[in-house]
CSV table of C-alpha atoms in Angstrom, one decimal:
chain,number,residue,atom,x,y,z
A,1,MET,CA,92.6,48.2,-69.6
A,2,GLU,CA,91.5,48.5,-66.2
A,3,LYS,CA,89.9,52.2,-66.4
A,4,LYS,CA,88.3,50.7,-69.1
A,5,ILE,CA,87.0,47.4,-67.8
A,6,ILE,CA,85.4,49.9,-65.3
A,7,GLN,CA,83.7,52.1,-67.9
A,8,LEU,CA,82.6,49.2,-69.2
A,9,LEU,CA,80.6,47.8,-66.7
A,10,PHE,CA,79.8,51.5,-65.6
A,11,ILE,CA,77.9,51.8,-69.5
A,12,CYS,CA,76.1,48.3,-69.1
A,13,TYR,CA,75.2,49.5,-65.8
A,14,PHE,CA,73.3,51.9,-66.9
A,15,PHE,CA,71.8,50.4,-69.9
A,16,HIS,CA,70.8,47.9,-67.5
A,17,GLU,CA,69.0,50.2,-65.6
A,18,LEU,CA,67.4,52.1,-68.3
A,19,ILE,CA,65.5,48.8,-70.1
A,20,ILE,CA,65.1,47.1,-67.4
A,21,VAL,CA,61.4,45.2,-66.5
A,22,SER,CA,60.7,47.4,-62.8
A,23,SER,CA,60.9,44.8,-60.6
A,24,ALA,CA,58.3,47.2,-57.4
A,25,LEU,CA,55.1,47.2,-59.5
A,26,GLN,CA,53.4,44.2,-58.2
A,27,VAL,CA,49.8,42.2,-59.6
A,28,GLY,CA,47.1,43.6,-57.3
A,29,PHE,CA,48.6,46.3,-56.7
A,30,TYR,CA,45.5,48.1,-55.3
A,31,ALA,CA,43.5,45.6,-53.7
A,32,LYS,CA,44.1,47.6,-50.4
A,33,LYS,CA,45.2,51.0,-51.5
A,34,CYS,CA,41.8,50.7,-54.1
A,35,ARG,CA,39.8,47.8,-54.2
A,36,ALA,CA,37.7,48.7,-56.4
A,37,ALA,CA,39.7,50.1,-58.8
A,38,GLU,CA,40.3,47.5,-61.4
A,39,SER,CA,35.9,45.9,-61.3
A,40,ILE,CA,35.4,50.5,-61.7
A,41,VAL,CA,37.7,50.1,-65.7
A,42,GLN,CA,36.5,46.5,-66.3
A,43,GLN,CA,33.4,47.8,-66.2
A,44,GLU,CA,33.7,50.8,-68.6
A,45,VAL,CA,35.4,48.4,-70.8
A,46,GLN,CA,33.1,46.1,-71.2
A,47,ARG,CA,30.4,49.3,-71.6
A,48,SER,CA,32.4,51.2,-74.8
A,49,PHE,CA,33.1,47.3,-76.0
A,50,SER,CA,29.4,47.0,-76.3
A,51,THR,CA,28.6,49.5,-78.1
A,52,ASP,CA,32.1,50.2,-79.7
A,53,ARG,CA,34.2,47.1,-80.5
A,54,SER,CA,37.1,48.9,-82.2
A,55,ILE,CA,37.9,50.5,-78.6
A,56,THR,CA,39.9,47.7,-78.5
A,57,ALA,CA,42.2,48.9,-81.2
A,58,ALA,CA,41.9,51.8,-80.1
A,59,LEU,CA,43.2,51.5,-77.1
A,60,LEU,CA,46.3,49.0,-78.2
A,61,ARG,CA,46.8,52.3,-80.1
A,62,MET,CA,46.6,54.5,-77.2
A,63,TYR,CA,48.9,52.0,-75.1
A,64,PHE,CA,51.7,51.5,-77.6
A,65,HIS,CA,51.9,55.2,-78.6
A,66,ASP,CA,52.4,56.1,-74.4
A,67,CYS,CA,54.7,53.1,-74.5
A,68,PHE,CA,57.0,53.1,-77.0
A,69,VAL,CA,58.3,56.8,-75.8
A,70,ARG,CA,61.7,58.2,-75.1
A,71,VAL,CA,62.2,62.0,-74.0
A,72,ARG,CA,65.8,62.1,-75.8
A,73,ASN,CA,68.5,65.4,-74.3
A,74,ASN,CA,71.9,64.9,-76.2
A,75,ILE,CA,72.7,61.6,-74.7
A,76,VAL,CA,71.6,61.6,-71.9
A,77,TYR,CA,67.6,59.7,-72.0
A,78,PHE,CA,65.0,60.5,-69.3
A,79,VAL,CA,63.7,57.8,-67.6
A,80,GLN,CA,59.8,57.5,-69.9
A,81,GLY,CA,57.8,54.5,-70.9
A,82,CYS,CA,53.7,54.6,-70.5
A,83,ASP,CA,53.3,57.3,-68.3
A,84,ALA,CA,50.0,59.0,-69.3
A,85,SER,CA,51.9,61.1,-71.0
A,86,ILE,CA,50.0,61.1,-74.2
A,87,LEU,CA,46.8,62.2,-72.2
A,88,ILE,CA,48.1,65.1,-71.6
A,89,ASP,CA,46.0,68.5,-73.6
A,90,SER,CA,48.3,71.1,-74.4
A,91,LYS,CA,45.7,73.8,-73.1
A,92,ASN,CA,46.3,72.2,-69.8
A,93,THR,CA,50.1,73.1,-70.5
A,94,GLY,CA,51.0,76.6,-70.6
A,95,ASN,CA,49.2,76.3,-74.9
A,96,LYS,CA,52.2,74.2,-75.5
A,97,GLN,CA,52.5,71.4,-78.1
A,98,SER,CA,51.7,67.6,-75.5
A,99,GLU,CA,52.1,64.3,-76.9
A,100,LYS,CA,49.1,64.3,-78.3
A,101,ASP,CA,49.3,66.5,-81.2
A,102,ALA,CA,51.9,64.9,-82.7
A,103,GLY,CA,51.9,64.3,-86.0
A,104,PRO,CA,51.6,59.7,-84.7
A,105,ASN,CA,49.1,60.8,-82.3
A,106,GLN,CA,46.8,62.7,-84.0
A,107,SER,CA,44.8,59.4,-84.9
A,108,VAL,CA,44.6,58.4,-81.0
A,109,ARG,CA,41.0,57.6,-79.5
A,110,GLY,CA,40.1,56.4,-76.4
A,111,TYR,CA,40.3,59.6,-74.5
A,112,GLU,CA,36.5,59.5,-73.4
A,113,VAL,CA,36.9,55.9,-71.8
A,114,ILE,CA,40.0,57.0,-69.6
A,115,ASP,CA,38.0,60.2,-68.7
A,116,ARG,CA,34.9,58.6,-67.3
A,117,ILE,CA,37.5,55.7,-65.5
A,118,LYS,CA,39.1,58.5,-64.0
A,119,SER,CA,36.2,60.1,-62.6
A,120,ARG,CA,34.8,56.7,-61.2
A,121,VAL,CA,38.3,55.7,-59.6
A,122,GLU,CA,38.4,59.8,-57.7
A,123,SER,CA,35.3,58.7,-56.6
A,124,ALA,CA,36.1,55.9,-55.0
A,125,CYS,CA,39.8,56.4,-54.6
A,126,PRO,CA,40.7,60.4,-55.0
A,127,SER,CA,45.2,60.3,-56.2
A,128,THR,CA,45.2,56.7,-55.1
A,129,VAL,CA,45.3,55.1,-59.0
A,130,SER,CA,47.9,56.5,-61.6
A,131,CYS,CA,46.2,57.0,-65.5
A,132,ALA,CA,49.8,55.5,-66.7
A,133,ASP,CA,47.8,52.2,-65.0
A,134,ILE,CA,44.6,53.2,-66.2
A,135,ILE,CA,45.6,52.9,-69.4
A,136,ALA,CA,47.8,49.6,-69.2
A,137,LEU,CA,44.9,47.6,-66.6
A,138,ALA,CA,41.4,49.4,-70.3
A,139,THR,CA,43.6,48.0,-72.6
A,140,ARG,CA,44.1,43.9,-70.3
A,141,ASP,CA,40.5,43.9,-70.3
A,142,SER,CA,39.6,44.9,-73.7
A,143,VAL,CA,41.7,42.7,-75.4
A,144,ALA,CA,40.0,39.9,-73.0
A,145,LEU,CA,36.6,41.3,-74.5
A,146,ALA,CA,38.4,41.2,-78.0
A,147,GLY,CA,38.4,37.3,-77.8
A,148,GLY,CA,41.9,37.6,-77.1
A,149,PRO,CA,44.7,36.3,-73.7
A,150,LYS,CA,43.4,37.0,-70.3
A,151,TYR,CA,46.1,38.3,-68.7
A,152,ASN,CA,47.1,39.6,-65.0
A,153,ILE,CA,49.7,43.1,-65.2
A,154,PRO,CA,51.8,44.0,-61.8
A,155,THR,CA,51.1,48.5,-61.3
A,156,GLY,CA,52.3,50.9,-59.7
A,157,ARG,CA,53.1,53.2,-62.1
A,158,ARG,CA,53.0,56.9,-61.5
A,159,ASP,CA,51.9,59.9,-64.1
A,160,GLY,CA,55.0,61.2,-66.0
A,161,LEU,CA,55.8,64.8,-65.8
A,162,ILE,CA,56.8,65.2,-69.4
A,163,SER,CA,54.9,65.2,-72.6
A,164,ASN,CA,57.0,66.7,-75.1
A,165,PRO,CA,55.7,65.8,-79.2
A,166,SER,CA,58.9,66.7,-80.7
A,167,GLU,CA,60.7,64.0,-78.5
A,168,VAL,CA,57.7,60.6,-80.5
A,169,ASN,CA,59.5,58.8,-82.5
A,170,LEU,CA,58.0,55.7,-84.1
A,171,PRO,CA,58.1,52.8,-86.9
A,172,GLY,CA,56.0,53.4,-89.1
A,173,PRO,CA,54.2,50.9,-91.7
A,174,SER,CA,56.8,51.2,-95.2
A,175,LEU,CA,60.0,50.5,-93.5
A,176,THR,CA,62.1,46.9,-93.9
A,177,VAL,CA,62.3,45.0,-90.4
A,178,GLU,CA,65.3,45.1,-90.4
A,179,GLU,CA,64.7,49.3,-89.9
A,180,ALA,CA,61.6,48.3,-86.9
A,181,LEU,CA,63.6,46.3,-85.8
A,182,LYS,CA,66.0,48.1,-84.5
A,183,PHE,CA,63.2,50.3,-82.7
A,184,PHE,CA,62.6,47.9,-81.2
A,185,THR,CA,66.3,47.0,-79.3
A,186,ASN,CA,66.7,50.1,-78.5
A,187,LYS,CA,63.8,49.5,-76.0
A,188,GLY,CA,64.7,46.2,-74.6
A,189,PHE,CA,62.4,44.4,-77.2
A,190,SER,CA,63.7,41.5,-79.0
A,191,LEU,CA,62.6,40.2,-82.6
A,192,ASN,CA,60.3,37.9,-81.3
A,193,ASP,CA,58.5,40.7,-79.1
A,194,MET,CA,58.2,42.6,-82.2
A,195,VAL,CA,56.8,40.4,-84.6
A,196,THR,CA,53.9,39.5,-81.8
A,197,LEU,CA,53.5,42.8,-80.5
A,198,LEU,CA,52.9,43.5,-84.3
A,199,GLY,CA,50.0,41.2,-84.3
A,200,ALA,CA,47.7,43.3,-82.6
A,201,HIS,CA,47.0,44.4,-85.9
A,202,THR,CA,44.5,41.3,-86.4
A,203,VAL,CA,42.8,44.8,-84.8
A,204,GLY,CA,41.7,47.4,-86.5
A,205,ILE,CA,42.3,49.7,-89.4
A,206,THR,CA,44.2,51.2,-91.0
A,207,HIS,CA,44.3,54.2,-94.6
A,208,CYS,CA,44.2,53.8,-98.5
A,209,SER,CA,46.9,56.7,-99.0
A,210,LEU,CA,49.0,54.5,-95.8
A,211,ILE,CA,49.3,51.6,-98.7
A,212,GLN,CA,49.9,53.5,-101.5
A,213,ASP,CA,53.1,51.9,-101.9
A,214,ARG,CA,51.3,48.3,-101.8
A,215,ILE,CA,49.2,49.5,-104.3
A,216,SER,CA,50.1,51.9,-107.1
A,217,ARG,CA,51.1,48.9,-108.9
A,218,PHE,CA,50.7,45.3,-109.3
A,219,ASP,CA,54.7,43.7,-107.9
A,220,GLY,CA,53.2,40.1,-106.3
A,221,SER,CA,54.0,41.0,-103.1
A,222,ILE,CA,50.4,41.3,-102.8
A,223,ASP,CA,47.4,38.7,-103.0
A,224,SER,CA,45.9,39.7,-106.2
A,225,ASN,CA,42.5,39.5,-105.5
A,226,LEU,CA,43.4,41.8,-102.6
A,227,PHE,CA,45.0,43.5,-104.7
A,228,THR,CA,42.1,44.8,-106.9
A,229,ARG,CA,39.5,45.1,-104.5
A,230,LEU,CA,41.5,47.7,-102.3
A,231,SER,CA,43.0,49.6,-105.6
A,232,LYS,CA,38.3,49.7,-106.0
A,233,THR,CA,38.1,50.9,-102.6
A,234,CYS,CA,40.5,53.7,-102.4
A,235,ALA,CA,39.7,55.0,-106.2
A,236,ALA,CA,36.2,55.8,-103.6
A,237,ARG,CA,36.2,60.0,-103.9
A,238,ASN,CA,35.7,60.5,-99.9
A,239,ASN,CA,38.5,61.5,-98.0
A,240,ASP,CA,40.9,58.8,-97.3
A,241,PRO,CA,39.0,55.2,-96.7
A,242,SER,CA,39.7,53.5,-94.3
A,243,VAL,CA,40.4,48.8,-94.5
A,244,PHE,CA,40.4,46.5,-92.5
A,245,LEU,CA,44.3,44.6,-91.4
A,246,ASP,CA,43.1,42.2,-90.7
A,247,GLN,CA,40.4,41.4,-93.7
A,248,SER,CA,38.6,38.4,-91.7
A,249,THR,CA,37.9,38.2,-88.2
A,250,SER,CA,37.8,42.1,-87.6
A,251,PHE,CA,37.8,43.0,-84.2
A,252,ILE,CA,39.1,40.0,-82.9
A,253,VAL,CA,42.3,38.8,-81.2
A,254,ASP,CA,42.6,35.6,-82.6
A,255,ASN,CA,46.3,34.0,-85.2
A,256,GLU,CA,44.8,35.0,-88.2
A,257,PHE,CA,46.4,38.8,-89.3
A,258,TYR,CA,49.7,36.3,-89.4
A,259,LYS,CA,47.8,33.0,-91.2
A,260,GLN,CA,46.8,36.0,-93.3
A,261,ILE,CA,50.2,37.4,-94.1
A,262,ARG,CA,51.6,34.1,-95.8
A,263,LEU,CA,49.3,34.8,-98.0
A,264,LYS,CA,50.1,37.7,-99.4
A,265,LYS,CA,47.4,39.4,-98.0
A,266,GLY,CA,49.1,42.3,-95.3
A,267,LEU,CA,48.2,45.8,-95.8
A,268,LEU,CA,51.1,47.8,-94.3
A,269,LYS,CA,54.5,46.7,-95.6
A,270,ILE,CA,56.2,45.9,-92.8
A,271,ASP,CA,53.9,43.6,-92.0
A,272,GLN,CA,54.2,41.8,-95.1
A,273,GLN,CA,57.9,41.3,-94.6
A,274,LEU,CA,57.3,39.7,-90.9
A,275,ALA,CA,56.6,36.8,-93.4
A,276,SER,CA,59.1,36.7,-96.6
A,277,ASP,CA,61.9,37.8,-94.3
A,278,ARG,CA,64.3,35.3,-93.1
A,279,SER,CA,64.8,36.1,-89.6
A,280,SER,CA,61.1,36.5,-89.1
A,281,ALA,CA,59.3,33.9,-91.0
A,282,GLY,CA,60.1,31.5,-88.6
A,283,ILE,CA,57.9,33.0,-85.9
A,284,VAL,CA,54.6,34.4,-87.8
A,285,GLU,CA,54.7,30.5,-88.8
A,286,ASN,CA,54.5,29.5,-85.8
A,287,PHE,CA,52.0,31.6,-84.6
A,288,SER,CA,50.4,30.7,-88.0
A,289,ILE,CA,49.4,27.7,-86.3
A,290,ASN,CA,49.5,27.4,-83.3
A,291,PRO,CA,46.9,30.0,-82.1
A,292,LYS,CA,47.8,29.2,-78.1
A,293,ALA,CA,51.2,30.1,-78.8
A,294,PHE,CA,50.5,33.8,-80.3
A,295,GLN,CA,48.2,34.8,-77.7
A,296,GLN,CA,50.5,33.3,-74.5
A,297,ALA,CA,53.3,35.3,-75.6
A,298,PHE,CA,51.0,38.0,-77.1
A,299,ALA,CA,50.4,38.7,-72.9
A,300,ASN,CA,53.5,38.5,-71.9
A,301,ALA,CA,55.0,41.0,-74.9
A,302,LEU,CA,51.8,43.4,-73.6
A,303,ILE,CA,53.3,43.0,-70.0
A,304,LYS,CA,56.9,43.2,-70.8
A,305,LEU,CA,55.6,46.7,-73.0
A,306,GLY,CA,53.6,47.3,-69.5
A,307,ASN,CA,56.4,46.6,-67.1
A,308,THR,CA,59.3,48.9,-68.9
A,309,GLN,CA,60.8,52.2,-68.0
A,310,VAL,CA,57.7,53.2,-65.7
A,311,LEU,CA,58.0,56.1,-62.9
A,312,GLU,CA,57.2,53.8,-59.3
A,313,GLY,CA,57.0,55.0,-55.8
A,314,LYS,CA,57.5,59.2,-55.0
A,315,PHE,CA,58.7,59.7,-58.1
A,316,GLY,CA,56.5,61.5,-60.9
A,317,GLU,CA,52.9,61.6,-59.4
A,318,ILE,CA,49.2,60.4,-59.4
A,319,ARG,CA,47.3,63.2,-62.1
A,320,LYS,CA,44.2,63.8,-60.7
A,321,ASN,CA,42.9,64.6,-64.3
A,322,CYS,CA,44.4,62.4,-66.3
A,323,ARG,CA,44.5,65.9,-69.4
A,324,ALA,CA,46.6,67.4,-67.3
A,325,PHE,CA,49.8,67.8,-64.5
A,326,ASN,CA,48.5,68.5,-60.9
A,327,PRO,CA,48.8,72.0,-60.0
A,328,PRO,CA,53.0,72.6,-59.5
A,329,ALA,CA,52.9,72.9,-55.8
A,330,GLN,CA,51.4,69.3,-55.6
A,331,GLN,CA,54.2,67.9,-57.6
A,332,LYS,CA,55.9,66.5,-55.2
A,333,LYS,CA,58.9,64.9,-57.0
A,334,ARG,CA,60.0,65.3,-60.7
A,335,GLN,CA,61.0,62.9,-63.6
A,336,PRO,CA,64.6,60.9,-62.5
A,337,ARG,CA,67.1,60.8,-65.0
A,338,LYS,CA,69.2,57.3,-66.0
A,339,LYS,CA,72.2,59.0,-67.8
A,340,SER,CA,72.7,55.8,-71.3
A,341,PHE,CA,75.1,55.1,-74.2
A,342,ARG,CA,73.4,56.7,-76.9
A,343,PRO,CA,72.9,54.1,-79.6
A,344,LYS,CA,74.0,52.5,-81.8
A,345,ASN,CA,71.5,52.8,-84.0
A,346,PRO,CA,69.1,56.3,-82.4
A,347,PRO,CA,65.3,55.9,-84.2
A,348,PRO,CA,64.3,59.3,-86.4
A,349,ARG,CA,63.1,62.9,-85.4
A,350,LYS,CA,60.3,63.3,-86.2
A,351,GLY,CA,59.7,64.7,-89.3
A,352,SER,CA,60.8,61.5,-90.5
A,353,LYS,CA,59.5,58.3,-92.9
A,354,PHE,CA,58.8,56.5,-89.9
A,355,SER,CA,57.0,59.2,-87.4
A,356,ILE,CA,53.9,57.1,-89.1
A,357,PRO,CA,51.4,55.9,-86.5
A,358,PHE,CA,52.4,52.1,-85.6
A,359,ILE,CA,48.7,51.0,-85.1
A,360,ALA,CA,45.1,52.5,-87.0
A,361,PRO,CA,42.2,52.4,-84.9
């Protein structure tokens, strides 16, 4: 009995270590190391937003896809959360594919914004500001510019040394609430966190190919006028028409998304199910009538997403170029390993029906 208790404590300890929010990150991490860092990020994001308001959706998606990766090796899980692994180009890895080449990531964009920021911070403070922090800060600033919450996000992340497309496992648009929740709980997130983060669909687009299950036939689960409009749009003879996820305030980070899914105007199956599933309907209702509650929850969820499973201290590296690992001679520390038990419901491997983009920019 005593042996079993010790084993249980051992397992719980490592699982806690795996999902715990980092306590080493701090707001204002670069205040003394690189005083201009956050203002440079803000300036470049403003520059992009002034000519392309859709950059908010693009950066939100990049942030989520980078932070939501879990590297696996049998029952051992390597620490890999927000570490800028999504930025690596395969041509810079000895022609091995990188995360960027995974199916869900092939339409991720906004890399040029990160490149411009990195170029400027390297000039101001060489080898000081991580690409992972740049993604987190750029996302924060783009959300604020789009009318979303203004929040402080801790920094101090390091860049990872792994970028493997076969380890990209993301929740897809055709899941049920129960299926999608497994992805989030495996990363230490709650149902409320999931419903909140899906609120990122208040900006951005999706493509007709991803909503065919919603418009192939009318079944009453979608507003009839929207069904008619989408059927016409998606029948157009171009490659794959795009449609706004939020048909009302398409470039504004607000609670309109929740109002629409309560009216059966959700485009993606998972979005619409949030409003109809008993477990999540109450959260949706609260956000739909309380914009301040959504704004605060959204800020908290983005902070939590960016603080979970990060590299810090002397682990990983600070890349000189966000698209390439530093030369081996400059890599002083390898990726740390922290064991945990295999989750009860591990996410499917690449190639499953779940390997579909979470947020379309």
